[in-house]
Every structure is written in C-alpha cells, then in structure tokens.
Amino acid sequence: MTLLTDFLYHFFFSVLATLKDVLPIIGIILGFQFLVIRKSIPNFGRVIMGFVYVILGLALFLQGLEQALFPLGKLMAEQLTNPAFIIPNWVAGEEYVVHWADYFWVYIFAAAIGFSTTIAEPSLLAVAMKASEVSGGTVTLWGLRIAVAIGVAIGIALGTFRIVTGTPLHYYIIAGYIIVVIQTFYAPRSIIPLAYDSGGVTTSTVTVPLVAALGLGLAETVPGRSALLDGFGLIAFASLFPIISVMAYAQIGLVIAKHRGKLSESDD
Amino acid sequence: MKQVRAFVQSLLGSIRDLTPIIVVITFFQLVILRQPVPDLANILAGVALVTLGLSLFVQGLEMGLFPLGENMAYAFARKGSLTWLLIFAFLLGFGTTIAEPALIAVSAEAAEVAATGGVIGNTEEAKAEYANGLRFTVALSVGFAILIGVIRIIKGWPIHYLIIMGYIGVIIMTEFAPVWIVGIAYDSGGVTTSTITVPLVTALGVGLASSIKGRNPMIDGFGLIAFASLTPMIFVMLYGVITG
C-alpha cells in the first residue's frame, strides 16, 4: 500500500511538472485561437484528449526514467570512469597517469548509450513520424531513427575521447561544421532541412541527463581535467553528428538507387 | 475496440524502442562492470512506467499535437495575416523555451561556472540573476529562430545559406567569447527544444509549407528546429562577452 501511495505522490508531482512545462504553450495556442484566428478547433474534444495523453504519457515516462534508468545510468557512468575500474591494481589515493586508450570501455559505453537512448527519444520519434508521412515513404521511420542514432553514438564517443585527451571543443565542432557544409552541396536537396533538424531533436528527455552524467564523471576523474571547463560539450557533439549521418544516409540511399538503376538498365 | 488495438500496438512499439537501452545497461552491468543490478524490482517497475508513458505520448501526438499544429498553420495561411503569424512564431519559441527544465538546469550550472571563475560575485543573488539573464537570452534567441524559420518557409529561401551563415556566426563568436562559456554555449543549442515543442513546431512548419502554393513540405517544411538549436549558441556566447 505504501508503494502505491508513494507512487501516486511522485506521479502527482511529475504531472504538475509536465503541466508547468506545457501551460505556456497551451496559453499561447488558446490565446491565438480565440483572439486572432477566432475559429473553433475541429475535433476539439479529441485534441483535448490528445493533450491529456501527451501530458500523462510524458509524466509517466519521466517518472519511470527517474526511478529506474537515470540512477542506474549515472551509477554506471561513475563506475566506468572510476580509476579503480580503469587501472588494474590501483590503490585508493595513489597518483595515476592514464593513456587515452585506457578508457576503451568508456568510449564503447558512450556509443552504446548514445545509440540506445536516441532510439527511445520521443521528440525524434515525432519528427520521424512526420518525415515518413511527408516524404511518402522515401524516408522511413526506422531508417531515420537509426541514422540519427548512429550519429549520436559516434558523436558522444568522440566527445568522451575529447574529454579524456583535453583537446579544445571548438576544433571538433568547427571540423564538423566543415563536413556538414561540404555534404550539403552533395546530398539530395530534400533531405537537407530534415538532416539539420535531426541535430536538435536528438538530445532531449532521455539522452541529456545520462550523457551529462557521463561527461561530468569523466571530467572529475581524469587527471588534469576540470568538471567546469571540460564537463560540457557532449550535447554539442550529440547534436552535430546526426546532421552528418542523416545526410550520409540519404547519400548512400542515392548511390544504391543509382547502382540498382544501372543494373536494371543492363538487364534490358 | 479499435482504440484498444491501436494502444496495444503502440505499447509493443514502445517496448521495442526501449529494448536497446535495457540491453546496453544489462550488458555493461553484468559483463563489464560485473555488478549485480541494485533494486531490480524498482527498476522493472520504472521500465514499465516508461513504456506506458511513451505509448500514451505517441497516441497523444497523433490525436492532439499534430492536428493542432497543422490546423493553426492552415488557419494562419487562410487568414493571410503575416504579422500575427510572426508574432505567434516568436511567442511559441520564446514561451516554450523560458519554462524548459533542461535550460533551467544548464543556466544554473553556467552561473556556477561563472561564479567559480570570478566573473560574477559568488553569492546566491548574483548567480540567480546571471542564470535568469542567460535563460532570457536563450528564450529570446529561440523565439527569434522560429520567427526567421517561418519567414524562410514563406519566402522559400534555401535553408543551407542561413545555416551556413549561422555556423560562421558561431565560429566568429567562439573567437571572442570567454573560454569558459564556449562549452555551455555549444550545449545550450541542443537542450532548448523540448519534447512538446518539437512535435508542435514540426507540425506548424510542415502545415505552413503544405498550405502555401509552390512550397514543398519536405524541402520547406522542416528546418525550424535547426534554427532553434543554432541561434542559442550565438546568443549565449554574446551574453558571455557582454557580461564578462
């Protein structure tokens, strides 16, 4: 019984928090609907139900994350970056020097957690649903999500490498920008806006807290790094690399389609 | 009956979406770290909540947020009032960002960094003032971004010129901004667009592009989020330059 009341207590606050998040949006929409547009919303009841679903759904989602995945994910980030795990036979308090390759498992974990949290990201799902609808099936729901997830995985793994080596963040980001600009001139035109969008949508509810914990954990334990200066920047990586991977996804699709076209031509 | 079936289907979809996280965590916990999973029952209950929540969210998207965003886009296009549309675009960006929890967290951290670096006084008041200023700056920049993005859809400008200009802006600001704010500024681009803003803004953009003659929803409809994640980087660095 205490479990249930405990749950309801937390759930109540989680609904309140989501409501606080949604209220400004509802205010703006209703204000414009009634004062400027002055037309009733079609299927008003259904839209309201939709909002209730969204709010309840997000509240449950966040509650579940906070109860289960965040504490575990943070704990794992701490354990993986702990010198006791990185250096065999380490005695607590002893000075240590690390090589970037010692953090092998951290990079793998960063990539794996980046990939898997992106697949579960609700904002990305929303954009992928719209994109597959609008593109008439050329961009598929899973094609886009996997392309974005690969981008996030590479981005976060590279981001953890940057924290370990202590190289300046803006070199990586500027290099990424240059790749994006070059790709823009070669990628199919219809994918470009979607690719740019996919940078911003990847990092919201699920990815940010887990990735931030990993970044801070690393910056605190790697000798010579400061949590304040080096702990940031992982999100930036996670929002840049999907742009590259989504454009690459479309480019690869184009190459395959051309190749198939050639094959069928030679068949004739 | 049809609804129940749809819900079961979206429930199954959510389970599939969450499987990778569970696999990764289990693998690292048991094989690499070799630690038992603490409080397994609680975690399983949490996973069940996440699954249920995600399913409800997706259902709500299709019932509420998507139709609403598109409907407003059509209504604005029919009404033909550009001014009101732009005011709406700005307010939507500004209003959804100022209350964004991720942004509140990031600006509090930024204030902490600034206080440690001696840029502002190490008092609660100075930190709160600094964090609020930063939040306001970011919200302003997102409002501005959605506004520019809507103008782009109406005019049919190619997106990459604007984005490349934004990149150049980021690179120039990086030169002038204090070192400690660069990381926070770069991160702030990613955290501003929340789970509710994204579907609404996407539906608005696609709806606008479909209702204006000569615009292609695929080429012109997307891109609003891209602006919203680029301008905060520039504005936050600008904030660093001004306050530093």
Coordinates of C-alpha atoms in Angstrom, one line a residue:
Chain A
M1 CA 0.0 0.0 0.0
T2 CA 2.8 2.4 0.9
L3 CA 4.3 1.6 -2.5
L4 CA 1.1 2.7 -4.3
T5 CA 0.7 5.9 -2.3
D6 CA 4.4 6.6 -2.8
F7 CA 4.0 6.2 -6.5
L8 CA 0.9 8.4 -6.6
Y9 CA 2.6 11.1 -4.6
H10 CA 5.6 11.2 -7.0
F11 CA 3.3 10.8 -10.0
F12 CA 1.3 13.8 -8.9
F13 CA 4.4 16.0 -8.9
S14 CA 5.6 14.6 -12.1
V15 CA 2.2 15.6 -13.7
L16 CA 2.5 19.0 -12.1
A17 CA 6.0 19.5 -13.5
T18 CA 4.9 18.5 -17.0
L19 CA 1.8 20.7 -16.8
K20 CA 4.1 23.7 -15.9
D21 CA 6.1 22.9 -19.0
V22 CA 3.0 22.7 -21.2
L23 CA 1.0 25.6 -19.8
P24 CA 2.8 28.4 -21.6
I25 CA 2.2 26.6 -24.9
I26 CA -1.4 26.0 -24.2
G27 CA -1.8 29.6 -23.2
I28 CA -0.3 30.9 -26.4
I29 CA -2.3 28.5 -28.6
L30 CA -5.6 29.2 -26.9
G31 CA -4.9 33.0 -26.9
F32 CA -4.3 33.0 -30.7
Q33 CA -7.1 30.6 -31.4
F34 CA -9.7 32.7 -29.7
L35 CA -8.4 36.2 -30.2
V36 CA -6.7 36.1 -33.6
I37 CA -8.0 33.1 -35.6
R38 CA -11.4 33.1 -34.0
K39 CA -12.5 29.8 -35.3
S40 CA -13.2 26.7 -33.3
I41 CA -10.7 23.9 -33.5
P42 CA -12.1 20.9 -35.4
N43 CA -12.4 17.7 -33.3
F44 CA -11.9 19.8 -30.2
G45 CA -12.7 17.0 -27.8
R46 CA -10.2 14.7 -29.5
V47 CA -7.5 17.3 -29.4
I48 CA -8.0 17.9 -25.7
M49 CA -7.8 14.1 -25.1
G50 CA -4.6 14.1 -27.2
F51 CA -3.2 16.7 -24.9
V52 CA -4.2 14.8 -21.8
Y53 CA -2.5 11.7 -23.2
V54 CA 0.7 13.7 -24.0
I55 CA 0.9 15.1 -20.5
L56 CA 0.1 11.8 -18.7
G57 CA 2.4 10.0 -21.1
L58 CA 5.3 12.3 -20.5
A59 CA 4.8 12.4 -16.8
L60 CA 4.8 8.5 -16.6
F61 CA 7.8 8.5 -18.9
L62 CA 9.8 10.9 -16.8
Q63 CA 8.8 9.2 -13.6
G64 CA 9.9 5.8 -14.9
L65 CA 13.2 7.3 -16.1
E66 CA 13.9 8.9 -12.8
Q67 CA 13.0 5.8 -10.9
A68 CA 14.9 3.3 -13.0
L69 CA 17.2 4.3 -15.7
F70 CA 18.8 7.6 -14.5
P71 CA 20.1 6.3 -11.2
L72 CA 21.5 3.2 -12.8
G73 CA 22.9 5.0 -15.8
K74 CA 24.6 7.6 -13.5
L75 CA 26.0 4.9 -11.3
M76 CA 27.4 3.1 -14.3
A77 CA 29.0 6.2 -15.6
E78 CA 30.6 6.7 -12.2
Q79 CA 31.9 3.2 -12.0
L80 CA 33.2 3.1 -15.6
T81 CA 35.2 6.3 -15.1
N82 CA 36.4 5.4 -11.6
P83 CA 40.2 4.8 -11.5
A84 CA 39.6 1.5 -9.7
F85 CA 38.0 0.2 -12.9
I86 CA 40.3 1.9 -15.4
I87 CA 43.6 1.0 -13.7
P88 CA 44.3 -2.6 -12.6
N89 CA 45.7 -2.9 -9.1
W90 CA 45.1 0.8 -8.2
V91 CA 45.4 1.8 -4.6
A92 CA 43.0 4.5 -3.5
G93 CA 44.6 7.9 -3.2
E94 CA 47.6 7.0 -5.3
E95 CA 48.5 9.4 -8.1
Y96 CA 47.9 8.0 -11.6
V97 CA 48.6 8.7 -15.2
V98 CA 46.3 7.5 -17.9
H99 CA 46.6 6.9 -21.5
W100 CA 43.5 7.7 -23.6
A101 CA 43.3 4.0 -24.7
D102 CA 42.7 3.0 -21.0
Y103 CA 39.2 4.4 -21.4
F104 CA 38.3 1.9 -24.0
W105 CA 35.1 0.7 -22.3
V106 CA 34.0 4.3 -21.7
Y107 CA 34.0 5.0 -25.4
I108 CA 32.1 1.8 -26.1
F109 CA 29.6 2.6 -23.4
A110 CA 29.2 6.2 -24.6
A111 CA 28.5 5.0 -28.1
A112 CA 26.1 2.3 -26.9
I113 CA 24.2 4.5 -24.5
G114 CA 24.0 7.3 -27.2
F115 CA 22.6 4.9 -29.7
S116 CA 20.1 3.3 -27.5
T117 CA 18.8 6.4 -25.8
T118 CA 18.3 8.1 -29.2
I119 CA 16.1 5.2 -30.4
A120 CA 13.9 5.8 -27.3
E121 CA 13.8 9.6 -27.7
P122 CA 10.2 10.8 -28.1
S123 CA 11.0 14.0 -30.0
L124 CA 12.9 12.1 -32.6
L125 CA 10.0 9.7 -32.9
A126 CA 7.7 12.6 -33.6
V127 CA 9.9 14.0 -36.3
A128 CA 10.4 10.6 -37.9
M129 CA 6.7 10.0 -38.0
K130 CA 6.1 13.3 -39.7
A131 CA 9.0 12.8 -42.1
S132 CA 7.9 9.4 -43.3
E133 CA 4.4 10.8 -43.8
V134 CA 5.6 13.8 -45.7
S135 CA 8.3 12.1 -47.8
G136 CA 5.7 9.4 -48.9
G137 CA 8.0 6.6 -47.6
T138 CA 11.3 7.7 -49.1
V139 CA 12.5 8.4 -45.6
T140 CA 11.4 5.6 -43.4
L141 CA 10.7 5.8 -39.7
W142 CA 13.4 3.3 -38.8
G143 CA 15.9 4.5 -41.4
L144 CA 15.9 8.0 -40.0
R145 CA 16.0 6.9 -36.4
I146 CA 18.9 4.5 -36.9
A147 CA 20.8 7.1 -39.0
V148 CA 20.3 9.6 -36.2
A149 CA 21.2 7.1 -33.5
I150 CA 24.5 6.2 -35.3
G151 CA 25.3 9.9 -35.5
V152 CA 24.7 10.4 -31.8
A153 CA 26.7 7.2 -31.0
I154 CA 29.8 8.5 -32.9
G155 CA 29.3 12.0 -31.6
I156 CA 29.2 11.0 -27.9
A157 CA 32.1 8.5 -28.2
L158 CA 34.2 11.2 -29.8
G159 CA 33.1 13.7 -27.2
T160 CA 34.3 11.4 -24.4
F161 CA 37.6 11.0 -26.2
R162 CA 37.8 14.8 -26.3
I163 CA 37.3 15.0 -22.5
V164 CA 39.9 12.3 -21.9
T165 CA 42.5 14.0 -24.1
G166 CA 41.5 17.5 -23.1
T167 CA 41.6 18.9 -26.7
P168 CA 39.6 22.1 -27.3
L169 CA 36.0 21.6 -28.1
H170 CA 35.7 24.1 -30.9
Y171 CA 38.2 22.4 -33.1
Y172 CA 35.9 19.4 -33.3
I173 CA 32.8 21.4 -33.8
I174 CA 34.3 23.6 -36.5
A175 CA 35.6 20.5 -38.3
G176 CA 32.1 19.0 -38.0
Y177 CA 30.7 22.2 -39.5
I178 CA 33.0 22.0 -42.4
I179 CA 31.9 18.4 -43.1
V180 CA 28.3 19.5 -42.9
V181 CA 28.8 22.3 -45.4
I182 CA 30.6 20.1 -47.9
Q183 CA 28.0 17.4 -47.6
T184 CA 25.2 20.0 -48.1
F185 CA 26.4 20.5 -51.6
Y186 CA 26.3 16.9 -52.5
A187 CA 23.4 15.5 -50.5
P188 CA 19.9 15.2 -52.1
R189 CA 18.1 18.5 -51.7
S190 CA 15.0 17.1 -50.0
I191 CA 17.0 15.6 -47.1
I192 CA 18.9 18.8 -46.1
P193 CA 16.3 20.5 -43.8
L194 CA 15.4 17.2 -42.2
A195 CA 19.1 16.5 -41.5
Y196 CA 19.6 19.9 -40.0
D197 CA 16.5 19.4 -37.8
S198 CA 17.7 16.0 -36.6
G199 CA 20.6 17.7 -34.8
G200 CA 18.3 19.5 -32.4
V201 CA 15.8 16.8 -31.7
T202 CA 18.1 14.1 -30.6
T203 CA 19.0 15.5 -27.3
S204 CA 16.1 15.9 -25.0
T205 CA 14.4 13.9 -22.3
V206 CA 16.3 10.7 -22.3
T207 CA 19.7 11.5 -23.6
V208 CA 20.7 14.7 -21.8
P209 CA 20.7 13.5 -18.2
L210 CA 22.6 10.3 -18.9
V211 CA 25.1 11.9 -21.2
A212 CA 25.6 14.8 -18.8
A213 CA 26.4 12.4 -16.0
L214 CA 28.9 10.6 -18.1
G215 CA 30.7 13.9 -19.1
L216 CA 30.8 15.2 -15.6
G217 CA 32.0 11.8 -14.2
L218 CA 34.8 11.7 -16.8
A219 CA 35.9 15.3 -16.3
E220 CA 36.0 14.8 -12.5
T221 CA 38.1 11.6 -12.6
V222 CA 40.5 12.1 -15.5
P223 CA 43.7 13.7 -14.1
G224 CA 44.2 17.3 -15.2
R225 CA 40.6 17.9 -16.3
S226 CA 38.2 20.3 -14.6
A227 CA 34.5 19.4 -14.4
L228 CA 33.7 23.0 -15.0
L229 CA 35.7 23.5 -18.2
D230 CA 35.7 20.0 -19.7
G231 CA 32.5 18.5 -18.5
F232 CA 30.4 20.4 -21.0
G233 CA 30.2 19.8 -24.7
L234 CA 28.9 16.2 -25.1
I235 CA 25.4 17.5 -26.0
A236 CA 27.0 19.7 -28.7
F237 CA 28.7 16.6 -30.2
A238 CA 25.3 14.7 -30.0
S239 CA 23.6 17.5 -31.9
L240 CA 26.2 17.9 -34.6
F241 CA 27.0 14.4 -35.8
P242 CA 23.4 13.3 -36.6
I243 CA 23.3 16.0 -39.2
I244 CA 26.3 14.3 -40.9
S245 CA 24.9 10.8 -40.5
V246 CA 21.4 11.7 -41.8
M247 CA 22.9 13.3 -44.9
A248 CA 25.2 10.3 -45.3
Y249 CA 22.1 8.0 -45.0
A250 CA 20.4 9.9 -47.9
Q251 CA 23.6 9.9 -50.0
I252 CA 24.1 6.1 -49.5
G253 CA 20.5 5.6 -50.5
L254 CA 21.1 7.6 -53.6
V255 CA 24.2 5.6 -54.5
I256 CA 22.3 2.3 -54.0
A257 CA 19.4 3.6 -56.1
K258 CA 21.7 4.6 -58.9
H259 CA 23.5 1.3 -58.8
R260 CA 20.2 -0.6 -59.0
G261 CA 19.1 1.6 -61.9
K262 CA 22.3 0.7 -63.7
L263 CA 21.8 -2.9 -63.1
S264 CA 18.2 -2.9 -64.3
E265 CA 19.3 -0.9 -67.4
S266 CA 21.9 -3.5 -68.3
D267 CA 19.3 -6.3 -67.7
D268 CA 17.2 -4.8 -70.5
Chain B
M1 CA -12.1 -2.0 -29.7
K2 CA -10.1 -0.3 -32.5
Q3 CA -8.6 2.1 -29.9
V4 CA -7.6 -0.8 -27.6
R5 CA -5.9 -2.5 -30.6
A6 CA -4.1 0.7 -31.5
F7 CA -2.9 1.1 -28.0
V8 CA -1.6 -2.4 -27.7
Q9 CA 0.2 -1.9 -30.9
S10 CA 1.8 1.3 -29.7
L11 CA 2.7 -0.4 -26.4
L12 CA 4.5 -3.1 -28.4
G13 CA 6.3 -0.4 -30.4
S14 CA 7.4 1.3 -27.2
I15 CA 8.8 -2.0 -25.8
R16 CA 10.8 -2.4 -29.0
D17 CA 12.1 1.2 -28.7
L18 CA 13.3 0.7 -25.2
T19 CA 14.9 -2.7 -25.7
P20 CA 18.3 -1.3 -26.8
I21 CA 18.7 0.7 -23.5
I22 CA 17.9 -2.3 -21.5
V23 CA 20.3 -4.5 -23.4
V24 CA 23.1 -1.9 -23.1
I25 CA 22.6 -1.4 -19.4
T26 CA 22.4 -5.1 -18.6
F27 CA 25.4 -6.0 -20.7
F28 CA 27.6 -3.4 -19.1
Q29 CA 26.3 -4.1 -15.6
L30 CA 26.8 -7.8 -15.7
V31 CA 29.6 -8.4 -18.2
I32 CA 31.9 -5.4 -18.0
L33 CA 31.4 -4.0 -14.5
R34 CA 30.3 -7.3 -13.0
Q35 CA 28.0 -5.7 -10.5
P36 CA 24.6 -7.1 -9.5
V37 CA 21.7 -4.9 -10.6
P38 CA 20.6 -3.0 -7.5
D39 CA 16.9 -2.9 -6.6
L40 CA 15.7 -4.9 -9.6
A41 CA 12.0 -4.8 -8.8
N42 CA 12.1 -1.0 -8.6
I43 CA 13.9 -0.8 -11.9
L44 CA 11.5 -3.2 -13.7
A45 CA 8.6 -1.1 -12.4
G46 CA 10.3 2.0 -13.8
V47 CA 10.7 0.4 -17.2
A48 CA 7.1 -0.5 -17.2
L49 CA 6.2 3.2 -16.5
V50 CA 8.5 4.4 -19.2
T51 CA 6.9 2.0 -21.7
L52 CA 3.4 3.0 -20.8
G53 CA 4.3 6.7 -20.9
L54 CA 5.9 6.5 -24.3
S55 CA 2.8 4.7 -25.7
L56 CA 0.4 7.3 -24.3
F57 CA 2.7 10.1 -25.6
V58 CA 2.7 8.8 -29.2
Q59 CA -1.1 8.3 -29.1
G60 CA -1.5 11.9 -27.9
L61 CA 0.8 13.2 -30.6
E62 CA -1.4 11.9 -33.3
M63 CA -4.6 12.9 -31.6
G64 CA -3.7 16.3 -30.3
L65 CA -0.4 18.0 -31.0
F66 CA 0.0 17.2 -34.7
P67 CA -3.6 18.1 -35.8
L68 CA -3.4 21.2 -33.7
G69 CA -0.1 22.5 -35.1
E70 CA -1.3 21.8 -38.7
N71 CA -4.6 23.3 -38.1
M72 CA -3.1 26.5 -36.8
A73 CA -0.8 26.7 -39.8
Y74 CA -3.7 26.4 -42.2
A75 CA -5.7 28.9 -40.3
F76 CA -2.9 31.5 -40.4
A77 CA -2.3 30.8 -44.1
R78 CA -6.0 31.3 -44.9
K79 CA -6.2 34.4 -42.8
G80 CA -3.3 35.8 -44.6
S81 CA -2.1 37.9 -41.7
L82 CA 1.7 37.8 -41.8
T83 CA 2.2 39.9 -38.7
W84 CA 0.1 37.7 -36.5
L85 CA 1.8 34.6 -37.8
L86 CA 5.2 36.1 -37.0
I87 CA 4.1 37.2 -33.5
F88 CA 2.8 33.6 -33.0
A89 CA 6.1 32.1 -34.2
F90 CA 8.1 34.3 -31.9
L91 CA 5.9 33.7 -28.8
L92 CA 5.9 29.9 -29.5
G93 CA 9.7 29.8 -29.5
F94 CA 10.1 32.2 -26.5
G95 CA 7.2 30.8 -24.4
T96 CA 8.2 27.1 -24.8
T97 CA 11.9 27.8 -24.0
I98 CA 11.7 30.0 -21.0
A99 CA 10.0 27.2 -19.0
E100 CA 12.2 24.4 -20.3
P101 CA 13.6 22.4 -17.4
A102 CA 16.8 21.4 -19.2
L103 CA 17.5 25.0 -19.9
I104 CA 16.9 26.0 -16.2
A105 CA 19.4 23.3 -15.2
V106 CA 22.0 24.4 -17.8
S107 CA 21.8 28.1 -16.9
A108 CA 22.1 27.3 -13.2
E109 CA 25.3 25.3 -14.0
A110 CA 26.6 28.2 -16.1
A111 CA 26.1 30.6 -13.2
E112 CA 28.1 28.2 -11.0
V113 CA 30.9 28.2 -13.5
A114 CA 30.9 31.9 -13.8
A115 CA 31.0 32.4 -10.1
T116 CA 33.9 29.9 -9.7
G117 CA 35.7 31.7 -12.5
G118 CA 35.3 35.0 -10.6
V119 CA 33.2 36.6 -13.4
I120 CA 30.3 37.3 -11.1
G121 CA 30.2 37.5 -7.3
N122 CA 29.9 34.2 -5.5
T123 CA 26.6 34.9 -3.9
E124 CA 23.2 33.3 -4.4
E125 CA 21.8 36.5 -5.7
A126 CA 24.4 37.2 -8.3
K127 CA 24.1 33.6 -9.5
A128 CA 20.3 33.7 -9.7
E129 CA 20.5 37.0 -11.6
Y130 CA 23.1 35.6 -14.0
A131 CA 21.1 32.4 -14.6
N132 CA 17.9 34.3 -15.3
G133 CA 19.6 36.6 -17.7
L134 CA 21.0 33.6 -19.5
R135 CA 17.6 31.9 -19.7
F136 CA 16.0 35.0 -21.0
T137 CA 18.7 35.3 -23.6
V138 CA 18.3 31.8 -24.8
A139 CA 14.5 32.1 -24.9
L140 CA 14.8 35.3 -26.9
S141 CA 17.1 33.6 -29.4
V142 CA 14.7 30.6 -29.9
G143 CA 11.8 33.0 -30.5
F144 CA 14.0 34.8 -33.0
A145 CA 15.0 31.5 -34.6
I146 CA 11.4 30.3 -35.1
L147 CA 10.5 33.7 -36.5
I148 CA 13.3 33.6 -39.1
G149 CA 12.4 30.0 -39.8
V150 CA 8.8 30.9 -40.6
I151 CA 9.9 33.8 -42.8
R152 CA 12.1 31.3 -44.7
I153 CA 9.2 28.9 -45.3
I154 CA 7.1 31.8 -46.6
K155 CA 9.8 33.1 -48.9
G156 CA 11.1 29.7 -49.9
W157 CA 14.7 30.5 -49.2
P158 CA 17.1 27.6 -49.3
I159 CA 17.9 26.6 -45.7
H160 CA 21.6 25.9 -46.1
Y161 CA 22.6 29.6 -46.8
L162 CA 21.0 30.6 -43.5
I163 CA 22.5 27.7 -41.6
I164 CA 26.0 28.2 -43.0
M165 CA 25.7 31.9 -42.0
G166 CA 24.8 30.7 -38.5
Y167 CA 27.8 28.4 -38.4
I168 CA 30.1 31.4 -39.4
G169 CA 28.4 33.4 -36.6
V170 CA 29.2 30.6 -34.1
I171 CA 32.8 30.4 -35.2
I172 CA 33.3 34.2 -35.0
M173 CA 31.7 34.3 -31.6
T174 CA 33.9 31.5 -30.4
E175 CA 36.9 33.7 -31.1
F176 CA 35.6 36.5 -28.9
A177 CA 33.7 34.6 -26.2
P178 CA 35.4 33.8 -22.8
V179 CA 36.8 30.3 -22.9
W180 CA 34.6 29.0 -20.0
I181 CA 31.3 29.8 -21.7
V182 CA 32.1 28.1 -25.0
G183 CA 31.2 24.6 -23.8
I184 CA 28.0 25.8 -22.2
A185 CA 27.0 27.8 -25.2
Y186 CA 27.6 24.8 -27.6
D187 CA 25.5 22.6 -25.3
S188 CA 22.7 25.1 -25.0
G189 CA 21.8 24.6 -28.6
G190 CA 20.9 21.0 -28.0
V191 CA 18.8 21.4 -24.9
T192 CA 16.4 24.1 -25.9
T193 CA 13.9 22.1 -27.9
S194 CA 11.7 20.1 -25.6
T195 CA 9.6 17.0 -26.2
I196 CA 6.4 19.1 -26.6
T197 CA 7.9 21.9 -28.6
V198 CA 9.4 19.6 -31.3
P199 CA 6.1 17.9 -32.5
L200 CA 4.2 21.2 -32.4
V201 CA 6.9 23.2 -34.3
T202 CA 7.4 20.4 -36.8
A203 CA 3.6 20.2 -37.5
L204 CA 3.5 24.0 -37.8
G205 CA 6.3 24.1 -40.4
V206 CA 5.0 21.2 -42.4
G207 CA 1.5 22.6 -42.3
L208 CA 2.7 26.0 -43.4
A209 CA 4.7 24.6 -46.3
S210 CA 1.8 22.4 -47.4
S211 CA -0.7 25.3 -47.4
I212 CA 1.4 27.8 -49.3
K213 CA 1.4 27.4 -53.0
G214 CA 4.8 26.4 -54.5
R215 CA 6.3 25.1 -51.3
N216 CA 7.3 21.6 -50.8
P217 CA 6.6 20.2 -47.3
M218 CA 9.8 18.1 -47.4
I219 CA 12.1 20.9 -48.5
D220 CA 10.5 23.9 -46.9
G221 CA 8.5 22.4 -44.0
F222 CA 11.4 21.1 -41.9
G223 CA 14.2 23.2 -40.6
L224 CA 12.6 25.2 -37.8
I225 CA 14.2 23.1 -35.1
A226 CA 17.6 23.6 -36.9
F227 CA 17.4 27.3 -36.4
A228 CA 16.2 26.9 -32.8
S229 CA 19.3 24.9 -32.0
L230 CA 21.7 27.2 -33.7
T231 CA 20.8 30.7 -32.5
P232 CA 21.2 29.9 -28.8
M233 CA 24.9 29.1 -29.3
I234 CA 25.5 32.5 -30.7
F235 CA 23.3 34.4 -28.2
V236 CA 24.8 32.6 -25.2
M237 CA 28.4 33.5 -26.3
L238 CA 27.2 37.0 -26.9
Y239 CA 25.9 37.0 -23.3
G240 CA 29.3 35.8 -22.1
V241 CA 31.0 38.6 -24.0
I242 CA 28.7 41.3 -22.7
T243 CA 28.6 40.2 -19.0
G244 CA 32.3 39.2 -19.0

